[in-house]
Coordinates of C-alpha atoms (C1' of nucleotides) in Angstrom, one line a residue:
Chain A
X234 CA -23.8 -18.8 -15.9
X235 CA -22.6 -20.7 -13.6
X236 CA -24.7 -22.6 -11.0
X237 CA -28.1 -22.3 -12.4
X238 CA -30.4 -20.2 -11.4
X239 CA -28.0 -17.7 -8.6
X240 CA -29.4 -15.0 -9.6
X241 CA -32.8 -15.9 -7.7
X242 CA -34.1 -13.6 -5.0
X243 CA -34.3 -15.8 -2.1
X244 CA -36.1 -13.6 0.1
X245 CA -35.2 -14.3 3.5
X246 CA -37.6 -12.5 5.5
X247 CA -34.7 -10.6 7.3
X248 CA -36.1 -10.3 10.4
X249 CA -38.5 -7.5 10.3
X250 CA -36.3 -4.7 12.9
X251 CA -34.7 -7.2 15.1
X252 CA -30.6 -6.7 14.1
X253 CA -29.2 -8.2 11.9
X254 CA -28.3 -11.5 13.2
X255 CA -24.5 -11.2 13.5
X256 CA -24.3 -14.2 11.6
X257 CA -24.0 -16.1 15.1
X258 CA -24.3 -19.7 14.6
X259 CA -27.1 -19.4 16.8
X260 CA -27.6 -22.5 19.4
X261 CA -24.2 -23.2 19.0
X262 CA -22.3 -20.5 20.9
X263 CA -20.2 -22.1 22.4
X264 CA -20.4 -26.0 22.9
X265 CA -21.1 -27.2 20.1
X266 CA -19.2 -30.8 18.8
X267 CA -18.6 -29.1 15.3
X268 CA -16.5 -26.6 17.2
X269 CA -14.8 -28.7 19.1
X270 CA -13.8 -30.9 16.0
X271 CA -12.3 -27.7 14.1
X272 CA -10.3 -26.6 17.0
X273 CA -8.8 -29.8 17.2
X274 CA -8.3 -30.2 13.2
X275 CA -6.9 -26.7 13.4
X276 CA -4.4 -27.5 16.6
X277 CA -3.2 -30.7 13.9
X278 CA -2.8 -28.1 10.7
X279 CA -1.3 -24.9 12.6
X280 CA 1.1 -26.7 14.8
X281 CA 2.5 -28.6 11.3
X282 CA 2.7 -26.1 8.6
X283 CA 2.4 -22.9 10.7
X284 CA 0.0 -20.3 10.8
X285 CA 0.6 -18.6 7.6
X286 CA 0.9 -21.8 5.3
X287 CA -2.2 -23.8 7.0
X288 CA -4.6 -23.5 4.9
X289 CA -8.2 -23.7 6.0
X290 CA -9.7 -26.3 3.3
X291 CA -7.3 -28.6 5.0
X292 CA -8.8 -27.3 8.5
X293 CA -12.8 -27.9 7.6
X294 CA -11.7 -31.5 5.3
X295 CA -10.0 -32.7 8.7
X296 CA -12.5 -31.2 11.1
X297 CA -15.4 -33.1 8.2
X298 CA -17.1 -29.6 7.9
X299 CA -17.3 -27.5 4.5
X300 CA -14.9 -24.1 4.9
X301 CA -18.1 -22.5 5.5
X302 CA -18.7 -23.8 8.6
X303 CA -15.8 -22.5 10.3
X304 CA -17.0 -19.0 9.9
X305 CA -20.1 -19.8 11.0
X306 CA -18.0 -20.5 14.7
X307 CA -15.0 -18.4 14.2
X308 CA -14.4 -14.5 12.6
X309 CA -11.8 -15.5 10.3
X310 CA -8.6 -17.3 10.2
X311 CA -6.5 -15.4 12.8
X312 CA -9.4 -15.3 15.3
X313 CA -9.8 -19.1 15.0
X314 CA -6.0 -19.6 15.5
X315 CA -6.3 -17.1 19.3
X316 CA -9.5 -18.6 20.2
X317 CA -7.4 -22.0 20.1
X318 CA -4.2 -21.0 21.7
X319 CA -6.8 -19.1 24.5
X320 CA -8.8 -22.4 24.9
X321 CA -5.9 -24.5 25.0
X322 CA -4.4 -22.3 27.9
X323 CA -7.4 -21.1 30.1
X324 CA -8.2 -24.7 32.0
X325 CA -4.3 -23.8 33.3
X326 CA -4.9 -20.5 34.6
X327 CA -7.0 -22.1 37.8
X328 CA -4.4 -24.8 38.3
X329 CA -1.7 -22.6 38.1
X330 CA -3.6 -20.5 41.2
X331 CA -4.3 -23.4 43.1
X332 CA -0.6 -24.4 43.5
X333 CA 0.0 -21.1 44.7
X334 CA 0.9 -22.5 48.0
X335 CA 2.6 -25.4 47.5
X336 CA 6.0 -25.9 49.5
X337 CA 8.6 -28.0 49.1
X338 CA 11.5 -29.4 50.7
X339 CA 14.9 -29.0 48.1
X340 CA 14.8 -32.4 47.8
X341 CA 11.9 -33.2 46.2
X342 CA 12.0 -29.9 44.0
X343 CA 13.8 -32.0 41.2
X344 CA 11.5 -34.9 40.6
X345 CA 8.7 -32.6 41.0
X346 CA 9.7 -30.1 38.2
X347 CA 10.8 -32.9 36.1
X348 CA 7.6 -34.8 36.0
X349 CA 5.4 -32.1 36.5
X350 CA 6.8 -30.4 32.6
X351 CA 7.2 -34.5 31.2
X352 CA 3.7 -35.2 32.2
X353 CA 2.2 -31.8 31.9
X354 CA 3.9 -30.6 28.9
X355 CA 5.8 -32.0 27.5
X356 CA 3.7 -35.7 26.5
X357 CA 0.4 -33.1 25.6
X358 CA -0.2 -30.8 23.1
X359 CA 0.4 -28.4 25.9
X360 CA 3.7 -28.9 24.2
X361 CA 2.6 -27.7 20.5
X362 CA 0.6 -25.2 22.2
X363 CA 4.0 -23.5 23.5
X364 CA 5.4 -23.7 19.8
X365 CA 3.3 -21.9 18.5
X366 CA 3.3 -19.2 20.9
X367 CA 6.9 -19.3 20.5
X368 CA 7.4 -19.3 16.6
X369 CA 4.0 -17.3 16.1
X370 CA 3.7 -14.7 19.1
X371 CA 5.5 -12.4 17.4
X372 CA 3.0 -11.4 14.7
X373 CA 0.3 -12.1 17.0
X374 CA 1.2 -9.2 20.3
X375 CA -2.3 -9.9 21.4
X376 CA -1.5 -13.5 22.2
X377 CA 2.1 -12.9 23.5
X378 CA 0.1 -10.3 25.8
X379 CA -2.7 -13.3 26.9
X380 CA -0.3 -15.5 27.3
X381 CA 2.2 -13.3 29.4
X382 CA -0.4 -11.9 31.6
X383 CA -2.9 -15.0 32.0
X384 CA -0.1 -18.1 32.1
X385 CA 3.6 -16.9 32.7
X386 CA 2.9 -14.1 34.9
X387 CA 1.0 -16.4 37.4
X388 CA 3.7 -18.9 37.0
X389 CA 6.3 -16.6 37.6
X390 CA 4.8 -15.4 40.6
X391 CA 4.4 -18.5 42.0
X392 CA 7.6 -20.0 41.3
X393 CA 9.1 -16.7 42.5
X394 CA 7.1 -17.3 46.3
X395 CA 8.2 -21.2 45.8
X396 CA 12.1 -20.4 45.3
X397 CA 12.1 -17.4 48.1
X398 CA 10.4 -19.7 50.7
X399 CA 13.3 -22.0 49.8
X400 CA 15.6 -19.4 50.3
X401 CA 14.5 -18.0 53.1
X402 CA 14.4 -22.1 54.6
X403 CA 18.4 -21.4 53.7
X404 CA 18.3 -24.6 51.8
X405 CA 19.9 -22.1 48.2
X406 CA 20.7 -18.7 47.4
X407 CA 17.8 -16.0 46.6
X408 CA 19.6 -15.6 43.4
X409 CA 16.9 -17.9 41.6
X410 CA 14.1 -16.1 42.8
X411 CA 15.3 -13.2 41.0
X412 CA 15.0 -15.2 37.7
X413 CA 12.5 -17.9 37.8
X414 CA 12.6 -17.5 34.1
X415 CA 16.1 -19.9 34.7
X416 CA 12.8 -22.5 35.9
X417 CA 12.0 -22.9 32.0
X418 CA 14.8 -22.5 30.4
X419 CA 15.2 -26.7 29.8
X420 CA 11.7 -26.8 29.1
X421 CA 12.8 -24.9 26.4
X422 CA 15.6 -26.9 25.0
X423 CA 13.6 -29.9 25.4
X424 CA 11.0 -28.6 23.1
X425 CA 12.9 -27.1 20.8
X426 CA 15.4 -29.4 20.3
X427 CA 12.9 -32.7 19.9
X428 CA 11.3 -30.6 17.2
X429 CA 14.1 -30.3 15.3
X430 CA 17.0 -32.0 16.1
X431 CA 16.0 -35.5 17.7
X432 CA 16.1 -36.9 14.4
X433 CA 20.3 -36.5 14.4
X434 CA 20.8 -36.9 18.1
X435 CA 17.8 -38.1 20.6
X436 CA 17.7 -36.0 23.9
X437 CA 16.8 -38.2 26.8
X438 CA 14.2 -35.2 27.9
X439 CA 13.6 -36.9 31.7
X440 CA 17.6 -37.3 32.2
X441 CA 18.0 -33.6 31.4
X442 CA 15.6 -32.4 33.4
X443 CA 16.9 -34.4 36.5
X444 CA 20.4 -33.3 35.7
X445 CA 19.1 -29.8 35.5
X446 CA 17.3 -29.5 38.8
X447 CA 20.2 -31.7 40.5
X448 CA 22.5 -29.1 39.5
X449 CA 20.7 -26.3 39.7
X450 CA 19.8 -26.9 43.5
X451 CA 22.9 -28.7 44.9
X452 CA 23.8 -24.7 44.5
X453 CA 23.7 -25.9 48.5
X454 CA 23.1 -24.2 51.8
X455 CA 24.0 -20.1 51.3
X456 CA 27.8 -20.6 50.9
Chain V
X1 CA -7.1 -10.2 5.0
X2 CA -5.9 -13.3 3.0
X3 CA -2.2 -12.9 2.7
X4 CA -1.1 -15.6 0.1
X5 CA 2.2 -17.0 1.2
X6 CA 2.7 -20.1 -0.7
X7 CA 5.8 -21.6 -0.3
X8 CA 6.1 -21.9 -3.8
X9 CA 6.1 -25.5 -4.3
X10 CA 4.2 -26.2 -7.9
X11 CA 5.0 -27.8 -10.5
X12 CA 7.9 -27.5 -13.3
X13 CA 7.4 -24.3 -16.1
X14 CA 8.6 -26.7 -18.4
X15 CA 10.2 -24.8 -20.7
X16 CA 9.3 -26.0 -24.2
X17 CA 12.5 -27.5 -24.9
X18 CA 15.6 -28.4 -23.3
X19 CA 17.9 -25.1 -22.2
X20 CA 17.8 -24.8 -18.1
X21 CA 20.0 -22.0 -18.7
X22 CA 20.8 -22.2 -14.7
X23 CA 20.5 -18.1 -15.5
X24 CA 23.9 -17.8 -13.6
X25 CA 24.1 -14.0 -13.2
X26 CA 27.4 -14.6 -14.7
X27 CA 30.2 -13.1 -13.6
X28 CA 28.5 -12.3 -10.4
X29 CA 28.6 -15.7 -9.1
X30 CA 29.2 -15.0 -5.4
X31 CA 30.7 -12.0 -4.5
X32 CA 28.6 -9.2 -5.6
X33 CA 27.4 -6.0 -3.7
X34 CA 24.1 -6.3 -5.1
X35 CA 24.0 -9.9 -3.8
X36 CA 25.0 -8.8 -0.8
X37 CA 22.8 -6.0 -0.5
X38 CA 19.7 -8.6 -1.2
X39 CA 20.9 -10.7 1.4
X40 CA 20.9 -7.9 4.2
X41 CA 17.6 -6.8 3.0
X42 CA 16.1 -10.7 3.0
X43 CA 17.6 -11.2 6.5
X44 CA 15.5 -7.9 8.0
X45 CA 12.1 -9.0 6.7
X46 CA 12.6 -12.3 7.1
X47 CA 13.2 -11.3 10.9
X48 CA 10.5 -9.6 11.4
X49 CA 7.7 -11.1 8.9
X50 CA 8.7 -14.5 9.3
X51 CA 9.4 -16.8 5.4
X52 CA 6.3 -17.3 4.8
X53 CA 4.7 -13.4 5.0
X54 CA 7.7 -11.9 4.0
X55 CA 7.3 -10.6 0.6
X56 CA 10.2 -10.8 -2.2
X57 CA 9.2 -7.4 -3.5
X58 CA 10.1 -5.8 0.2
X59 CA 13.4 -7.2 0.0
X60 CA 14.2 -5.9 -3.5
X61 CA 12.6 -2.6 -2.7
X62 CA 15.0 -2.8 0.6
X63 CA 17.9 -3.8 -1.2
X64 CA 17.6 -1.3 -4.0
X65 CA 17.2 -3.6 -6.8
X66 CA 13.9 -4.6 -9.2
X67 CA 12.3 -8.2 -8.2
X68 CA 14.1 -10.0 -11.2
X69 CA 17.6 -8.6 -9.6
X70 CA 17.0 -11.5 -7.0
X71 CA 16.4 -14.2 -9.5
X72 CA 19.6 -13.4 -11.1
X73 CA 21.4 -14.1 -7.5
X74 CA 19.1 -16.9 -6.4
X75 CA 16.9 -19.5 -7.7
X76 CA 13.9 -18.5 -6.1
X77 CA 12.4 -17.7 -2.3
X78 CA 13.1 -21.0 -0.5
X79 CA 16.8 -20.7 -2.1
X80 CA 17.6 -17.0 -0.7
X81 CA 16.6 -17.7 2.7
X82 CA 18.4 -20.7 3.1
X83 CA 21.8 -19.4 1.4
X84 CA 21.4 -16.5 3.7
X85 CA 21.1 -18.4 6.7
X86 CA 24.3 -20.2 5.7
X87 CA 26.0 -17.4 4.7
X88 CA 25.4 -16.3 7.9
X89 CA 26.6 -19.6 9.9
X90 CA 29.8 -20.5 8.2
X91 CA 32.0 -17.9 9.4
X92 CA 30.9 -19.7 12.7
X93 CA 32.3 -22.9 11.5
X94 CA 36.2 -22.3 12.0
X95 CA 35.9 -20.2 15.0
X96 CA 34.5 -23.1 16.9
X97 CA 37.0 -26.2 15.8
X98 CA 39.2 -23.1 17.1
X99 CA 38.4 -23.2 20.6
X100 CA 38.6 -26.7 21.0
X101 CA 41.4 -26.5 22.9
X102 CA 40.5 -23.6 25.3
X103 CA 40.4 -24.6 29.2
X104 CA 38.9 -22.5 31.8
X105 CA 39.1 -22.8 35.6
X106 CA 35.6 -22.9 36.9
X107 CA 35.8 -19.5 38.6
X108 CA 36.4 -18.0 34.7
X109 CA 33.4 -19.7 33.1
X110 CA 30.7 -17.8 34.1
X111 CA 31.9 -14.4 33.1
X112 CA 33.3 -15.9 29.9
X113 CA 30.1 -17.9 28.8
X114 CA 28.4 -14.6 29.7
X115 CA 29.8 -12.2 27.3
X116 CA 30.6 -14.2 24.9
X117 CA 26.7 -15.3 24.4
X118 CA 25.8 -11.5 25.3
X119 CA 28.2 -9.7 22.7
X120 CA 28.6 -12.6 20.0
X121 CA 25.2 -13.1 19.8
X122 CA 22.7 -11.7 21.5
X123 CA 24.0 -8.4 20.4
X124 CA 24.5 -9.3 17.2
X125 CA 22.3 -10.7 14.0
X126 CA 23.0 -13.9 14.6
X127 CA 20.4 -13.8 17.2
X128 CA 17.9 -13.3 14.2
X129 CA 19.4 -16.0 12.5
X130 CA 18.8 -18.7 16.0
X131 CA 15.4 -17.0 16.1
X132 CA 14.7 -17.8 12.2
X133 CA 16.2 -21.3 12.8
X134 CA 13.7 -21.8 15.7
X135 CA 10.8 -20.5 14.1
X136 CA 11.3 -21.4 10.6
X137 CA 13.4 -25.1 11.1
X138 CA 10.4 -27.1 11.4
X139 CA 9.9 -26.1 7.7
X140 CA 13.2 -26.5 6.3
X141 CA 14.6 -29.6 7.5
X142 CA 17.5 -28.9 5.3
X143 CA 18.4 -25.9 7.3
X144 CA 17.8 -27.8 10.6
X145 CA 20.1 -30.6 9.3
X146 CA 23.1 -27.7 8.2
X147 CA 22.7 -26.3 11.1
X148 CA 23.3 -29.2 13.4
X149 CA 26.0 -30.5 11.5
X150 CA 27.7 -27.4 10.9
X151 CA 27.6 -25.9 14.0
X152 CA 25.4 -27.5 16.9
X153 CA 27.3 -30.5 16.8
X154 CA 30.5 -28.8 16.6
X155 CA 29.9 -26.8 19.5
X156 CA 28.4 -29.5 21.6
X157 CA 31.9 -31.6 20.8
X158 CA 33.8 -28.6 22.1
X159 CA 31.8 -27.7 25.1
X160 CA 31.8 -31.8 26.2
X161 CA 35.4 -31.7 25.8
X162 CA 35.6 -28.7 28.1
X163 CA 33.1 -30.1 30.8
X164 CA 34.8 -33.0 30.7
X165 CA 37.7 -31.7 31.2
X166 CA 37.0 -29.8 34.1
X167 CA 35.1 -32.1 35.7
X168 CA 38.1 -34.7 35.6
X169 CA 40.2 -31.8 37.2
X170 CA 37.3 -32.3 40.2
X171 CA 35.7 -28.9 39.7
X172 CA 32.7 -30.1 39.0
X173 CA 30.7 -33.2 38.4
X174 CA 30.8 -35.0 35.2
X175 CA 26.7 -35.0 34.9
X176 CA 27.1 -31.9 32.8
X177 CA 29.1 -32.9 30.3
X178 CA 26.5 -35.7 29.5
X179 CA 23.8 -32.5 28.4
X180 CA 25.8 -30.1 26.6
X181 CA 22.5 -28.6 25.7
X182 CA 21.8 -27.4 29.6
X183 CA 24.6 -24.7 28.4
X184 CA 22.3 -23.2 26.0
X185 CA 19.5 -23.5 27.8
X186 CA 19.7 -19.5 29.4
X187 CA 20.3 -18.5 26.1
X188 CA 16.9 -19.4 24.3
X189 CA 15.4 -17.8 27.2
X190 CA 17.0 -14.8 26.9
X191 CA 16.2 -14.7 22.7
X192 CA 12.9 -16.0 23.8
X193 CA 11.8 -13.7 26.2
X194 CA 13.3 -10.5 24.8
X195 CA 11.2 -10.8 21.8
X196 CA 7.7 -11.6 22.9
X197 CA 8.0 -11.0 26.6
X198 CA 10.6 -7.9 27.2
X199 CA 7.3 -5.2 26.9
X200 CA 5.8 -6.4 29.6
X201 CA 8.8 -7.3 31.7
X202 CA 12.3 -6.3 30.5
X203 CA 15.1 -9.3 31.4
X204 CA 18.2 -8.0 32.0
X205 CA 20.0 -10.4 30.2
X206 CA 23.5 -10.4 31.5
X207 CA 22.5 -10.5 35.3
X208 CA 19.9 -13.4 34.6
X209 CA 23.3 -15.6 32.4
X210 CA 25.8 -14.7 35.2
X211 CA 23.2 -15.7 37.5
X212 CA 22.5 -19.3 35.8
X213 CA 26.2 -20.0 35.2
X214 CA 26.8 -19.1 38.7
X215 CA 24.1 -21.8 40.3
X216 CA 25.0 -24.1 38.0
X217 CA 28.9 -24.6 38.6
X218 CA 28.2 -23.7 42.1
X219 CA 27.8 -27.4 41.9
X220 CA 30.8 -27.6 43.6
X221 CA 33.5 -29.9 43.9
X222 CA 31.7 -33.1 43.2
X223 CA 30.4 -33.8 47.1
Chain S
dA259 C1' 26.3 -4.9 -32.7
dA260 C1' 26.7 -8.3 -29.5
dT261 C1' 26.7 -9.4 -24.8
dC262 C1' 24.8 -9.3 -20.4
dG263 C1' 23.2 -7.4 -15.9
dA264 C1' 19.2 -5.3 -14.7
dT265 C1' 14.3 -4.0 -14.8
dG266 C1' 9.3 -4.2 -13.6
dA267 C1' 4.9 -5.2 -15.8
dC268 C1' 2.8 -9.3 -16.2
dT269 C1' 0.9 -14.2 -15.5
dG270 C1' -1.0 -17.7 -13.0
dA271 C1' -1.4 -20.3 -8.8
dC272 C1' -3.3 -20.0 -4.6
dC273 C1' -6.3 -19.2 -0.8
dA274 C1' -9.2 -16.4 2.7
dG275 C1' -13.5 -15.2 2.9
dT276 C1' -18.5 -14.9 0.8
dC277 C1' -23.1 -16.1 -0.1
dA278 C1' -26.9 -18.3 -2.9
dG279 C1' -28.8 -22.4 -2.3
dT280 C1' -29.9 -27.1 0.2
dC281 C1' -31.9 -29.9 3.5
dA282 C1' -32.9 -31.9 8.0
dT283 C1' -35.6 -30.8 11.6
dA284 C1' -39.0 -28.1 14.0
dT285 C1' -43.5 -26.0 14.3
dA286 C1' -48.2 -24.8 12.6
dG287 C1' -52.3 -26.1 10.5
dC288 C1' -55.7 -29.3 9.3
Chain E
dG35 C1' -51.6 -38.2 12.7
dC36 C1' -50.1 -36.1 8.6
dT37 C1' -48.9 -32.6 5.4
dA38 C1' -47.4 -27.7 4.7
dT39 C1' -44.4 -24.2 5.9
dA40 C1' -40.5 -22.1 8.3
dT41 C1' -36.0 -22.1 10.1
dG42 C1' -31.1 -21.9 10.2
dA43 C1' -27.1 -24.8 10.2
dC44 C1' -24.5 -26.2 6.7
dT45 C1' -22.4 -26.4 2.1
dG46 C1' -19.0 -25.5 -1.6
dA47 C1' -18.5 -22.9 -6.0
dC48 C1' -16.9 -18.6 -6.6
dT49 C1' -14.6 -13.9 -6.1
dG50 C1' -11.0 -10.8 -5.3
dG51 C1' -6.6 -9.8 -3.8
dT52 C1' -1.9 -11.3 -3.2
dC53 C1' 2.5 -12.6 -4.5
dA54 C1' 6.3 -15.9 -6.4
dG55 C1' 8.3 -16.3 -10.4
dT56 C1' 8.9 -14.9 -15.7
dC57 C1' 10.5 -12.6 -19.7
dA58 C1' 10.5 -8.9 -23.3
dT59 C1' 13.1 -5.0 -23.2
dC60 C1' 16.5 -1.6 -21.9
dG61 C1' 21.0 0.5 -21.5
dA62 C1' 25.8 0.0 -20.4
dT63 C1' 30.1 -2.0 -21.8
dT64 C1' 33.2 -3.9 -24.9

DNA sequence: AATCGATGACTGACCAGTCAGTCATATAGC
DNA sequence: GCTATATGACTGACTGGTCAGTCATCGATT
């Protein structure tokens, strides 16, 4: 037998009618510094093996907690892995509102964009964040869906108001407002390619952004 | 829940003695249907389970064969998806060194880049096999490594040669040339988008590349 | 009958998720 | 104040299911 005596009773006193406790970790709900420390161990493990191959003994030993713990916060391991991605992303959703009315001469659109995805994105895990969502979303709809509607939605809109009230200024073409997705598209590369090709051929990320934008916008005045 | 997904990484058998009977298949070294078959059945659940969940018995029932079929074509999981990726790149290789030479007047390089991206790729499985790269790469830095040497690097030699060349003709300026990568740029959006966005909000992927190509060498004659 | 591609039941590693038990702290009783 | 009892957050050994990789065996071909 292993473990001496298991096998013992251990009559907890099961709370007489009240529910069954849904195993909620009680007090901690939702602030808790245990919390906190897995999310962040897990942000380390998913964004380097991936979802599938992180394991979660790795998640509790980095986070200092036994495995236990973590399903004392978290369902199980795919919960654990939206509740990150969702945490990461919510503080953006007001941000992303407030800069709903933002304007902006052309010229100052470039060295906006660029720093604004350097220093926003690109330097912070915002960066791995977007990774995952990339390389995971697909077997995860749910957080493709969240992060459709609650980030790139909003950001779409407001880019779309942004580039029209531009347009409309004459200072480029309406073309872009059709397709602010064009807005992201060196965000992309820059992401993608320091992940896995910076190693063989560095990409200067704030001379490609500045190059983008520059080019991008000296579309000039309506032709 | 609890899908295993190793990536198969233990330790040696050790076969008692000597004889690492490389189990060549034999006669079918290379050009078998049955290898073939395998491979068209690892690329479609690769695709859509990703390497790690994607299960060897799928591809064998898939491809028509037993499990051990695969062994006698491969030496084991990691092996199959990389030779497949390969197998699927190195037709690439030639056709690229073979448009080094191609020109283009400006007013021909939007349509062109257009289709060619649209119906070469985007239409095709090789978009699978970018996707795969993207997602899977991290893991494999082999496979990131073959395929920047093979064919990222290739291209990007070709498509400076071309900038360059048009930009020394004056029809555009030379900043392009510097970031090759800018030219790929709509193209991850496009693979991106359509896989975890297009549900919510289809892209219509040819209108949204003509578009890009169209601000972008509206540059114009270097001002 | 010897060879060899093919088969699929089987083995063992691996890991998500569980739960009996511990212990630090809080509360009640003296 | 001090001890007894209760609580529940926390632990980690364990279970059950999954799946990569193996190999004894089969059947076709020569």
């Amino acid at each position: 037998m292993s473990k001496g005596g298991r096998a013992a009773k251990r009559g907890p006193p099961r709370r007489g009618l009240g529910r069954a406790a849904p195993r909620r970790p009680a007090s901690a709900a939702r602030g808790s510094a245990k919390r906190d420390a897995i999310l962040a161990a897990a942000l380390e493990e998913f964004s380097s093996r991936g979802f599938a191959t992180a394991r979660l003994d790795d998640v509790a030993r980095r986070a200092g907690v036994a495995k236990g713990t973590i399903y004392l916060y978290f369902r199980d391991k795919e919960s654990l892995f939206q509740e990150l991605i969702r945490a990461m992303l919510t503080p953006l959703i007001g941000a992303i509102e407030a800069m709903g009315g933002v304007d902006m001469p052309l010229a100052a659109m470039s060295e906006r964009m660029t720093e604004l995805f350097v220093r926003e994105i690109f330097e912070t895990r915002r960066k791995d964040v977007i990774r995952l969502i990339i390389t995971e979303g697909r077997r995860f709809p749910k957080l493709a869906e969240f992060y459709y509607r609650e980030v790139l939605a909003r950001v779409l809109v407001v880019m779309r108001a942004l580039l029209a009230r531009m347009a409309a200024r004459g200072e480029m073409t309406s073309d872009l407002a059709r397709f602010p997705q064009i807005m992201a598209a060196p965000g992309l590369v820059a992401i993608i390619w320091s992940e896995l090709f910076d190693r063989f051929e560095p990409l200067d990320v704030r001379a490609m952004m500045r190059t983008y934008f520059k080019l991008l916008f000296a579309t000039g005045r309506r032709e």
